[in-house]
Amino acid sequence: MLLSTRLSQLRDDVGRRALATMNRGIERECLRITPEGRLATTQHPRALGSKLTHPLITTDYAESLLEFITPVSTEIETTLAQLRDVHRATYHAMGNELMWPLSMPCYLNEVSDIHLADYGTSHIGRMKTTYRQGLTHRYGAVMQTIAGVHFNWSVSDALWAILAERNGVKDSVEFRSEGYFGLLRNFKRWAWVIPYLFGASPVLCKSFLKHSSADFDFRELGNGMVFVPYATSLRMSDLGYTNKEQSALKITYNSLQSYVDGLRNAVFTRSENFASIGVREGDHWLQLNDNILQIENEFYSPIRPKRVTESGETPTQALERGGVQYIEVRAIDVNPFSPVGITAEQMRFLDLFLLYCLLSDSPELPVEAQQQTEKNVNTVVLRGREPGLQLRDESGEHSIVERLTLLFDELKEIASLLDGATENQENVEQQYTRALALFAPAISDPEQTYSARLLREYHAAVAAYQQLGMRLATDYKNELIETPFEYYDADYFAQLAAESIVEQEAIEAASEGTYAAFLDTYFARALDKKNAP
């Protein structure tokens, strides 16, 4: 069914309201740094509570790599207010430390400065740390200090009900999962759009290259920085978190079961390469196992189907049990032009883009075609602003200008519907149309992309003998710490911190048996299939 036909089914008030109601959440990563611009080697601030159990503030790979998580909300401004408050609370707990405002890390002196996140003595806490130890041995520690933004998103129950009813089918778990997997396939087809528009990592510190074997066309920028001339997102290149063994897995998005089976197979297939690391030396664990993936989370993808897991469940078991609940977009660089790494306009563009992927026809994506979509992403992250760049898809070769012009024309239709659904609300008129117009100049002018803008800012900073990253980090800290909480308050964060510490202590007290036995039980259960009701 054509996109225009689907949209015509949603033009009444009920349809437009259902379309305009979306659930969103943000996960933002960033490094803690010293006032001198080096990676912080201090422990996660005690005032923030337990990173194992805190619902809003945790860490990713490293002790210094913060991760902020907002709850699900249907309002973009609510999500951003929550995210700003989480930053405020963290700044108040950090003393004189700062948050690095870029995806690629700050100055890295020695690998030994990168401390693994420590989640305590419980079995589940040790498992999280062992997993990170395994990532270190498999891919190196430096790569794991790269930060990004994840955008969690789903449509309303009302929209699913309308789509089912107006197409003469039953609204079911299977119907929704099939719809989301159609979205995933279309996202793969168009995934290069995200690093083209929002990629913001064409530059990195030369200290990073001491620990990398990447052979890119690096040019000197000054101030100890290098850049790749037409790059958009070095974060998403081979410098970033990729697993060459994963490319042989051929995990596809043609059905929930094929995706689950492929992912689960990788967790239980031994890797000769990773087996050479060893799994444990006495009581010291080097990795969780020597399989292609230690756990499912290790699978790299710019987008994931998700469902909230129950206790002891793996992500694929949750999908089998209840189908796809939401999707997680992982292809977004930290926006250095925002104090919190993402803007409302970006979120509105993502709304439009994901609705386009959901509502457009999405035939199966054969392995070869999927591999071509990944080549397109690799081309754009390294050469996205190159004049005349061509990309190949199922219909042949096209320029970026041609593809983006076609896409934006379709997105305008969706924006018009969404703006119509909110036209009677104060201060929200034409917000989707305006967001689209904000990014439209980049279609024909790559200099309007985030990556080009950042490169210009760096050149200007070098000419003025300034450190751009440090200037932004200082400005953003001052901006947020000098403004009041908007959604939460300081007492709420103090309460969350205290409760998280109590919860971690309870988990540690309840851990019985040996750690090895716990892992054996976990992976034995991970083999179980969970059929949807």
Coordinates of C-alpha atoms in Angstrom, one line a residue:
M1 CA 0.0 0.0 0.0
L2 CA 1.4 3.4 -0.9
L3 CA 2.3 5.9 1.8
S4 CA -0.3 8.4 0.5
T5 CA -3.0 5.7 0.8
R6 CA -2.1 4.9 4.4
L7 CA -2.0 8.6 5.3
S8 CA -5.4 9.1 3.7
Q9 CA -6.7 6.6 6.3
L10 CA -5.5 8.9 9.1
R11 CA -6.8 12.3 7.9
D12 CA -9.8 12.4 10.2
D13 CA -9.5 13.8 13.8
V14 CA -9.2 10.4 15.4
G15 CA -6.5 9.2 13.0
R16 CA -4.5 12.4 13.3
R17 CA -4.6 12.3 17.1
A18 CA -3.6 8.6 17.1
L19 CA -0.7 9.4 14.7
A20 CA 0.5 12.3 16.8
T21 CA 0.6 10.3 20.0
M22 CA 4.1 8.8 20.2
N23 CA 6.1 7.4 23.2
R24 CA 9.7 8.6 23.5
G25 CA 12.7 8.2 25.7
I26 CA 16.3 9.3 25.5
E27 CA 19.5 7.6 26.6
R28 CA 22.5 9.9 26.5
E29 CA 26.1 8.9 27.1
C30 CA 28.9 11.3 28.0
L31 CA 32.4 11.2 29.5
R32 CA 33.3 12.8 32.8
I33 CA 36.4 14.9 32.3
T34 CA 38.8 16.9 34.5
P35 CA 39.0 20.7 34.4
E36 CA 42.1 20.2 32.3
G37 CA 40.2 18.2 29.6
R38 CA 41.4 14.7 30.5
L39 CA 39.4 11.7 31.2
A40 CA 38.3 11.6 34.8
T41 CA 39.7 8.7 36.8
T42 CA 37.5 9.2 39.8
Q43 CA 34.7 6.9 40.9
H44 CA 31.1 7.5 39.9
P45 CA 29.9 10.2 42.3
R46 CA 28.5 8.6 45.5
A47 CA 25.9 11.3 45.7
L48 CA 24.3 9.9 42.5
G49 CA 23.6 6.6 44.2
S50 CA 24.1 3.1 42.7
K51 CA 24.7 2.8 39.0
L52 CA 23.5 -0.7 39.2
T53 CA 19.9 0.2 40.2
H54 CA 19.4 3.9 39.7
P55 CA 16.6 4.4 37.1
L56 CA 17.9 7.6 35.6
I57 CA 21.7 7.8 36.0
T58 CA 24.1 4.9 35.4
T59 CA 27.3 4.2 33.5
D60 CA 28.0 2.5 30.3
Y61 CA 31.3 0.8 29.6
A62 CA 33.6 2.9 31.8
E63 CA 33.3 4.3 35.3
S64 CA 33.7 7.7 33.7
L65 CA 31.1 7.1 30.9
L66 CA 27.8 8.4 32.3
E67 CA 24.5 7.3 30.9
F68 CA 21.3 9.3 31.4
I69 CA 17.9 7.6 30.9
T70 CA 14.6 9.4 30.7
P71 CA 11.3 7.7 31.4
V72 CA 8.8 7.2 28.7
S73 CA 6.8 10.3 27.8
T74 CA 4.5 11.4 25.0
E75 CA 5.7 15.0 25.2
I76 CA 9.0 16.1 23.6
E77 CA 9.4 19.1 25.9
T78 CA 8.8 16.9 29.0
T79 CA 11.5 14.5 27.9
L80 CA 14.0 17.3 27.3
A81 CA 13.1 18.9 30.7
Q82 CA 13.7 15.6 32.4
L83 CA 17.0 15.2 30.5
R84 CA 18.1 18.7 31.5
D85 CA 17.3 18.0 35.2
V86 CA 19.3 14.7 35.1
H87 CA 22.2 16.7 33.8
R88 CA 21.7 19.3 36.5
A89 CA 21.6 16.8 39.3
T90 CA 24.8 15.2 38.0
Y91 CA 26.6 18.5 37.7
H92 CA 25.8 19.2 41.3
A93 CA 27.3 15.9 42.3
M94 CA 30.5 16.2 40.2
G95 CA 32.4 19.0 41.9
N96 CA 34.7 20.6 39.4
E97 CA 34.4 17.9 36.7
L98 CA 32.7 18.5 33.4
M99 CA 30.8 16.5 30.8
W100 CA 32.5 16.1 27.4
P101 CA 30.1 17.4 24.8
L102 CA 31.2 15.3 21.9
S103 CA 30.9 11.7 20.8
M104 CA 34.6 11.1 20.2
P105 CA 36.5 11.1 23.5
C106 CA 38.7 13.8 25.0
Y107 CA 42.4 13.5 25.5
L108 CA 43.4 9.9 26.4
N109 CA 46.8 9.5 28.0
E110 CA 47.0 5.9 28.9
V111 CA 44.6 3.0 28.4
S112 CA 45.0 2.4 32.1
D113 CA 43.2 5.6 32.8
I114 CA 40.0 4.0 31.5
H115 CA 38.5 2.2 34.4
L116 CA 35.8 -0.5 33.9
A117 CA 32.5 0.4 35.5
D118 CA 32.1 -1.4 38.8
Y119 CA 28.6 -2.6 39.7
G120 CA 29.3 -4.1 43.1
T121 CA 29.6 -7.7 44.4
S122 CA 26.2 -9.2 43.4
H123 CA 26.2 -11.8 40.7
I124 CA 24.3 -9.6 38.3
G125 CA 26.7 -6.7 39.1
R126 CA 29.7 -8.9 38.5
M127 CA 28.2 -10.1 35.3
K128 CA 27.9 -6.5 34.0
T129 CA 31.5 -5.9 34.8
T130 CA 32.7 -9.2 33.3
Y131 CA 30.9 -8.4 30.1
R132 CA 32.8 -5.1 29.9
Q133 CA 36.0 -6.9 30.6
G134 CA 35.2 -9.1 27.7
L135 CA 34.6 -6.0 25.5
T136 CA 38.0 -4.8 26.5
H137 CA 39.8 -8.0 25.4
R138 CA 37.8 -8.3 22.2
Y139 CA 37.8 -4.7 20.9
G140 CA 40.0 -2.6 23.1
A141 CA 39.1 -0.1 25.9
V142 CA 39.5 3.1 23.9
M143 CA 36.8 2.3 21.5
Q144 CA 34.4 1.9 24.4
T145 CA 34.8 5.5 25.4
I146 CA 32.9 6.7 22.4
A147 CA 29.5 8.2 23.3
G148 CA 26.2 8.4 21.5
V149 CA 22.5 9.1 22.0
H150 CA 19.8 6.4 21.8
F151 CA 16.2 7.4 20.9
N152 CA 13.5 5.0 22.1
W153 CA 10.2 5.3 20.3
S154 CA 6.9 3.7 19.7
V155 CA 3.5 4.6 18.3
S156 CA 0.2 4.6 20.2
D157 CA -2.1 1.7 20.8
A158 CA -4.8 3.8 19.1
L159 CA -2.7 4.0 15.9
W160 CA -2.2 0.2 15.8
A161 CA -6.0 -0.3 16.3
I162 CA -6.8 2.1 13.4
L163 CA -4.2 0.6 11.1
A164 CA -5.6 -2.9 11.8
E165 CA -9.2 -2.0 11.5
R166 CA -8.8 0.0 8.3
N167 CA -6.9 -2.8 6.7
G168 CA -9.3 -5.5 7.7
V169 CA -7.0 -7.4 10.0
K170 CA -6.9 -8.1 13.8
D171 CA -4.8 -5.9 16.0
S172 CA -2.5 -8.4 17.6
V173 CA 1.0 -8.9 19.0
E174 CA 1.9 -10.5 15.6
F175 CA 0.4 -7.6 13.6
R176 CA 2.4 -5.0 15.7
S177 CA 5.6 -6.9 15.5
E178 CA 5.3 -7.3 11.8
G179 CA 4.7 -3.6 11.5
Y180 CA 7.8 -2.7 13.6
F181 CA 9.9 -5.2 11.6
G182 CA 8.8 -3.4 8.5
L183 CA 10.0 -0.2 10.1
L184 CA 13.3 -1.8 10.9
R185 CA 13.8 -2.9 7.3
N186 CA 13.0 0.6 5.9
F187 CA 15.2 2.1 8.5
K188 CA 18.1 0.0 7.3
R189 CA 17.3 1.1 3.7
W190 CA 17.5 4.8 4.8
A191 CA 19.9 4.5 7.8
W192 CA 22.6 6.7 6.1
V193 CA 20.3 9.7 6.4
I194 CA 20.9 9.9 10.2
P195 CA 24.7 10.2 10.0
Y196 CA 24.4 12.5 7.0
L197 CA 22.2 15.0 8.8
F198 CA 23.2 14.4 12.5
G199 CA 26.6 12.9 12.3
A200 CA 28.8 15.2 14.5
S201 CA 32.1 13.4 14.7
P202 CA 34.4 14.2 11.7
V203 CA 37.1 15.3 14.2
L204 CA 39.0 13.4 16.9
C205 CA 41.9 13.8 19.3
K206 CA 45.2 12.4 18.0
S207 CA 45.6 10.6 21.3
F208 CA 42.8 8.3 20.2
L209 CA 44.9 7.1 17.2
K210 CA 47.7 5.8 19.4
H211 CA 45.3 3.0 20.3
S212 CA 43.7 2.5 16.9
S213 CA 44.9 0.9 13.6
A214 CA 42.4 2.7 11.4
D215 CA 43.8 3.8 8.1
F216 CA 41.7 6.8 7.2
D217 CA 42.6 10.0 5.3
F218 CA 43.4 12.0 8.5
R219 CA 44.4 15.6 8.1
E220 CA 46.0 17.8 10.8
L221 CA 43.6 20.4 12.3
G222 CA 45.7 21.8 15.1
N223 CA 45.4 21.7 18.9
G224 CA 46.2 18.0 18.8
M225 CA 43.2 17.3 16.6
V226 CA 42.8 15.5 13.2
F227 CA 39.8 15.2 10.9
V228 CA 38.7 13.3 7.8
P229 CA 37.7 15.9 5.1
Y230 CA 34.2 14.7 4.1
A231 CA 33.4 12.5 7.1
T232 CA 30.2 12.9 9.0
S233 CA 30.4 10.3 11.9
L234 CA 33.7 8.7 12.8
R235 CA 31.8 7.3 15.7
M236 CA 29.9 5.0 13.3
S237 CA 33.0 4.0 11.3
D238 CA 35.4 1.2 12.0
L239 CA 36.9 3.4 14.7
G240 CA 33.7 2.8 16.6
Y241 CA 32.0 -0.2 18.0
T242 CA 32.0 -2.8 15.3
N243 CA 32.6 -6.5 15.3
K244 CA 34.0 -7.9 12.1
E245 CA 32.8 -11.4 13.2
Q246 CA 29.3 -10.1 13.3
S247 CA 29.2 -9.3 9.6
A248 CA 29.3 -13.0 8.9
L249 CA 26.2 -13.6 11.1
K250 CA 23.8 -12.4 8.4
I251 CA 21.1 -11.5 11.0
T252 CA 18.1 -10.3 9.1
Y253 CA 15.0 -8.2 9.9
N254 CA 12.5 -10.1 7.8
S255 CA 10.6 -11.6 10.8
L256 CA 10.8 -11.5 14.5
Q257 CA 11.6 -15.2 14.7
S258 CA 14.4 -15.1 12.1
Y259 CA 15.9 -12.1 14.0
V260 CA 15.6 -13.9 17.4
D261 CA 17.1 -17.2 16.0
G262 CA 20.0 -15.4 14.4
L263 CA 20.9 -13.4 17.5
R264 CA 20.5 -16.3 19.8
N265 CA 22.7 -18.5 17.6
A266 CA 25.5 -16.0 17.8
V267 CA 25.4 -16.1 21.6
F268 CA 25.8 -19.8 21.6
T269 CA 28.3 -20.2 18.7
R270 CA 32.0 -20.4 19.7
S271 CA 34.5 -18.0 18.2
E272 CA 38.0 -19.4 17.6
N273 CA 39.2 -15.8 17.7
F274 CA 37.7 -15.0 21.1
A275 CA 38.5 -18.4 22.5
S276 CA 42.2 -17.5 22.2
I277 CA 41.5 -14.9 25.0
G278 CA 40.4 -17.5 27.5
V279 CA 37.4 -17.1 29.7
R280 CA 38.8 -17.2 33.2
E281 CA 42.0 -17.4 35.1
G282 CA 41.0 -18.9 38.5
D283 CA 38.6 -16.4 40.1
H284 CA 39.4 -13.7 37.5
W285 CA 37.0 -13.6 34.6
L286 CA 38.3 -12.4 31.2
Q287 CA 34.9 -12.6 29.5
L288 CA 31.5 -14.2 30.0
N289 CA 32.2 -16.8 27.4
D290 CA 34.1 -17.3 24.1
N291 CA 31.2 -17.1 21.8
I292 CA 30.7 -14.7 18.9
L293 CA 28.6 -12.6 21.2
Q294 CA 28.9 -12.8 25.0
I295 CA 25.3 -11.7 25.4
E296 CA 22.8 -10.3 22.9
N297 CA 23.6 -6.7 23.8
E298 CA 27.0 -7.1 22.1
F299 CA 25.3 -7.2 18.7
Y300 CA 25.9 -3.9 16.9
S301 CA 23.1 -2.4 15.0
P302 CA 22.0 1.1 14.3
I303 CA 18.4 0.1 15.4
R304 CA 17.0 -2.6 17.6
P305 CA 13.5 -4.0 18.3
K306 CA 12.9 -4.0 22.0
R307 CA 10.6 -5.1 24.8
V308 CA 11.1 -4.4 28.5
T309 CA 12.6 -7.6 30.0
E310 CA 11.3 -9.4 33.0
S311 CA 13.7 -10.7 35.7
G312 CA 16.1 -13.2 34.3
E313 CA 14.9 -12.7 30.7
T314 CA 17.1 -12.0 27.7
P315 CA 16.1 -9.4 25.2
T316 CA 15.1 -12.1 22.6
Q317 CA 13.0 -14.0 25.2
A318 CA 11.2 -10.8 25.9
L319 CA 10.5 -10.3 22.2
E320 CA 9.3 -13.9 21.9
R321 CA 7.0 -13.5 24.9
G322 CA 5.3 -10.3 24.0
G323 CA 6.4 -9.1 20.6
V324 CA 8.1 -5.7 19.8
Q325 CA 7.1 -3.0 22.3
Y326 CA 9.3 -0.2 20.9
I327 CA 12.4 0.4 18.8
E328 CA 15.7 1.9 19.8
V329 CA 17.6 4.1 17.3
R330 CA 21.3 3.9 18.1
A331 CA 22.8 5.8 15.1
I332 CA 22.8 9.3 16.6
D333 CA 26.0 11.1 17.5
V334 CA 26.0 13.4 20.6
N335 CA 24.9 16.8 19.3
P336 CA 27.6 19.2 20.4
F337 CA 25.3 22.2 19.8
S338 CA 22.9 21.1 22.6
P339 CA 23.7 21.1 26.3
V340 CA 22.0 17.7 26.6
G341 CA 23.2 16.1 23.3
I342 CA 19.9 16.3 21.3
T343 CA 17.3 18.9 20.4
A344 CA 13.5 19.0 20.1
E345 CA 13.9 19.6 16.3
Q346 CA 16.0 16.4 16.0
M347 CA 13.4 14.5 17.9
R348 CA 10.6 15.8 15.6
F349 CA 12.6 14.8 12.5
L350 CA 13.1 11.3 14.0
D351 CA 9.3 11.1 14.6
L352 CA 8.7 11.9 11.0
F353 CA 11.4 9.6 9.7
L354 CA 10.3 6.6 11.8
L355 CA 6.6 7.1 10.9
Y356 CA 7.7 7.2 7.3
C357 CA 9.6 3.9 7.8
L358 CA 6.6 2.4 9.6
L359 CA 3.9 3.5 7.1
S360 CA 5.7 2.9 3.9
D361 CA 5.7 -0.5 2.1
S362 CA 8.6 -2.6 3.3
P363 CA 9.3 -5.7 1.3
E364 CA 11.7 -8.3 2.7
L365 CA 15.3 -7.3 2.7
P366 CA 17.6 -10.1 1.4
V367 CA 21.0 -10.5 2.9
E368 CA 22.8 -9.0 -0.1
A369 CA 20.5 -5.9 -0.1
Q370 CA 20.9 -5.5 3.7
Q371 CA 24.7 -5.6 3.2
Q372 CA 24.4 -2.9 0.6
T373 CA 22.5 -0.7 3.1
E374 CA 25.4 -1.2 5.5
K375 CA 27.9 -0.2 2.8
N376 CA 25.8 3.0 2.2
V377 CA 26.2 3.9 5.9
N378 CA 29.9 3.2 5.8
T379 CA 30.2 5.4 2.8
V380 CA 28.3 8.3 4.3
V381 CA 30.1 8.2 7.7
L382 CA 33.5 8.6 5.9
R383 CA 32.6 10.5 2.7
G384 CA 29.0 11.9 3.3
R385 CA 29.8 15.5 2.3
E386 CA 31.9 14.6 -0.8
P387 CA 30.5 16.4 -3.9
G388 CA 28.5 14.1 -6.2
L389 CA 28.6 11.2 -3.9
Q390 CA 26.4 8.3 -5.1
L391 CA 24.7 5.6 -3.1
R392 CA 23.3 2.3 -4.4
D393 CA 20.0 0.8 -3.3
E394 CA 17.5 -1.7 -4.6
S395 CA 16.5 0.7 -7.4
G396 CA 20.0 1.5 -8.6
E397 CA 22.5 4.3 -8.0
H398 CA 21.3 7.8 -6.9
S399 CA 22.9 10.9 -5.6
I400 CA 22.3 11.9 -2.0
V401 CA 20.5 15.0 -3.2
E402 CA 18.1 12.8 -5.3
R403 CA 17.3 10.5 -2.4
L404 CA 16.9 13.2 0.2
T405 CA 14.6 15.2 -2.0
L406 CA 12.4 12.2 -2.5
L407 CA 12.4 11.5 1.3
F408 CA 11.7 15.1 2.4
D409 CA 8.7 15.3 0.0
E410 CA 7.2 12.2 1.7
L411 CA 8.1 13.6 5.2
K412 CA 6.3 16.8 4.4
E413 CA 3.0 14.9 4.0
I414 CA 3.4 13.4 7.4
A415 CA 4.5 16.7 9.0
S416 CA 1.3 18.3 7.6
L417 CA -0.9 15.6 9.2
L418 CA 1.0 15.9 12.6
D419 CA 0.8 19.7 12.6
G420 CA -2.9 19.4 11.8
A421 CA -3.4 17.2 14.8
T422 CA -1.9 19.9 17.1
E423 CA -3.2 23.0 15.5
N424 CA -5.5 24.0 18.4
Q425 CA -2.7 23.7 21.0
E426 CA -0.9 26.8 22.0
N427 CA 2.7 27.4 20.7
V428 CA 2.9 24.1 18.7
E429 CA 1.6 25.3 15.3
Q430 CA 3.7 23.9 12.4
Q431 CA 6.4 22.5 14.6
Y432 CA 7.0 19.4 12.5
T433 CA 7.0 21.4 9.3
R434 CA 9.4 23.9 10.8
A435 CA 11.7 21.1 12.0
L436 CA 11.8 19.7 8.5
A437 CA 12.5 23.1 7.0
L438 CA 15.4 23.5 9.5
F439 CA 17.2 20.4 8.1
A440 CA 16.1 20.8 4.4
P441 CA 19.0 23.1 3.4
A442 CA 21.4 20.2 4.0
I443 CA 19.8 18.3 1.1
S444 CA 21.7 20.3 -1.5
D445 CA 24.4 21.9 0.7
P446 CA 26.5 19.5 2.8
E447 CA 27.9 22.6 4.6
Q448 CA 24.6 22.8 6.5
T449 CA 25.1 19.4 8.2
Y450 CA 26.2 19.1 11.8
S451 CA 29.5 17.6 10.8
A452 CA 30.4 20.5 8.5
R453 CA 29.3 23.0 11.1
L454 CA 31.4 21.4 13.8
L455 CA 34.4 21.3 11.5
R456 CA 34.0 25.1 10.9
E457 CA 33.8 25.7 14.6
Y458 CA 37.0 23.7 15.2
H459 CA 38.9 25.6 12.5
A460 CA 37.7 28.9 14.1
A461 CA 38.7 27.7 17.6
V462 CA 42.2 26.6 16.4
A463 CA 42.7 30.0 14.8
A464 CA 41.7 31.7 18.1
Y465 CA 43.9 29.4 20.1
Q466 CA 40.9 28.0 21.9
Q467 CA 39.9 24.4 22.9
L468 CA 36.4 24.0 21.4
G469 CA 35.4 20.9 23.4
M470 CA 36.4 22.5 26.7
R471 CA 34.7 25.8 25.9
L472 CA 31.4 24.0 25.1
A473 CA 31.8 21.7 28.2
T474 CA 32.2 24.8 30.5
D475 CA 29.4 26.8 28.8
Y476 CA 26.9 23.9 29.1
K477 CA 27.8 23.2 32.7
N478 CA 27.3 26.9 33.6
E479 CA 24.1 27.1 31.6
L480 CA 22.5 24.2 33.4
I481 CA 23.8 24.6 36.9
E482 CA 22.7 28.2 37.0
T483 CA 19.1 27.4 36.0
P484 CA 16.5 25.8 38.3
F485 CA 15.1 22.3 38.0
E486 CA 12.2 22.1 35.6
Y487 CA 10.5 18.7 36.1
Y488 CA 12.2 17.1 39.1
D489 CA 13.9 18.7 42.1
A490 CA 17.0 18.1 44.2
D491 CA 15.1 16.2 46.9
Y492 CA 13.8 13.7 44.3
F493 CA 17.3 12.9 43.1
A494 CA 18.5 12.5 46.7
Q495 CA 15.7 10.1 47.3
L496 CA 16.5 8.1 44.1
A497 CA 20.1 7.9 45.1
A498 CA 19.3 6.6 48.6
E499 CA 16.8 4.1 47.3
S500 CA 19.2 2.8 44.7
I501 CA 21.9 2.1 47.3
V502 CA 19.5 0.2 49.5
E503 CA 18.3 -1.7 46.4
Q504 CA 21.8 -2.7 45.4
E505 CA 22.6 -3.8 49.0
A506 CA 19.5 -6.0 48.9
I507 CA 20.5 -7.6 45.6
E508 CA 24.0 -8.3 47.0
A509 CA 22.6 -9.8 50.1
A510 CA 20.3 -12.1 48.0
S511 CA 23.1 -13.4 45.8
E512 CA 23.5 -17.1 46.6
G513 CA 25.8 -19.7 45.3
T514 CA 28.9 -19.2 43.2
Y515 CA 29.2 -16.6 40.4
A516 CA 30.2 -19.4 38.0
A517 CA 27.0 -21.3 38.9
F518 CA 24.9 -18.1 38.4
L519 CA 26.4 -17.7 34.9
D520 CA 25.7 -21.4 34.1
T521 CA 22.1 -21.0 35.1
Y522 CA 21.7 -17.7 33.2
F523 CA 22.9 -19.1 29.9
A524 CA 21.0 -22.3 30.3
R525 CA 17.8 -20.3 30.8
A526 CA 18.8 -18.1 27.8
L527 CA 18.3 -21.0 25.5
D528 CA 14.6 -21.3 26.4
K529 CA 12.1 -20.2 23.8
K530 CA 9.2 -18.1 25.1
N531 CA 6.2 -18.2 22.9
A532 CA 3.9 -15.2 22.6
P533 CA 0.4 -15.7 24.1

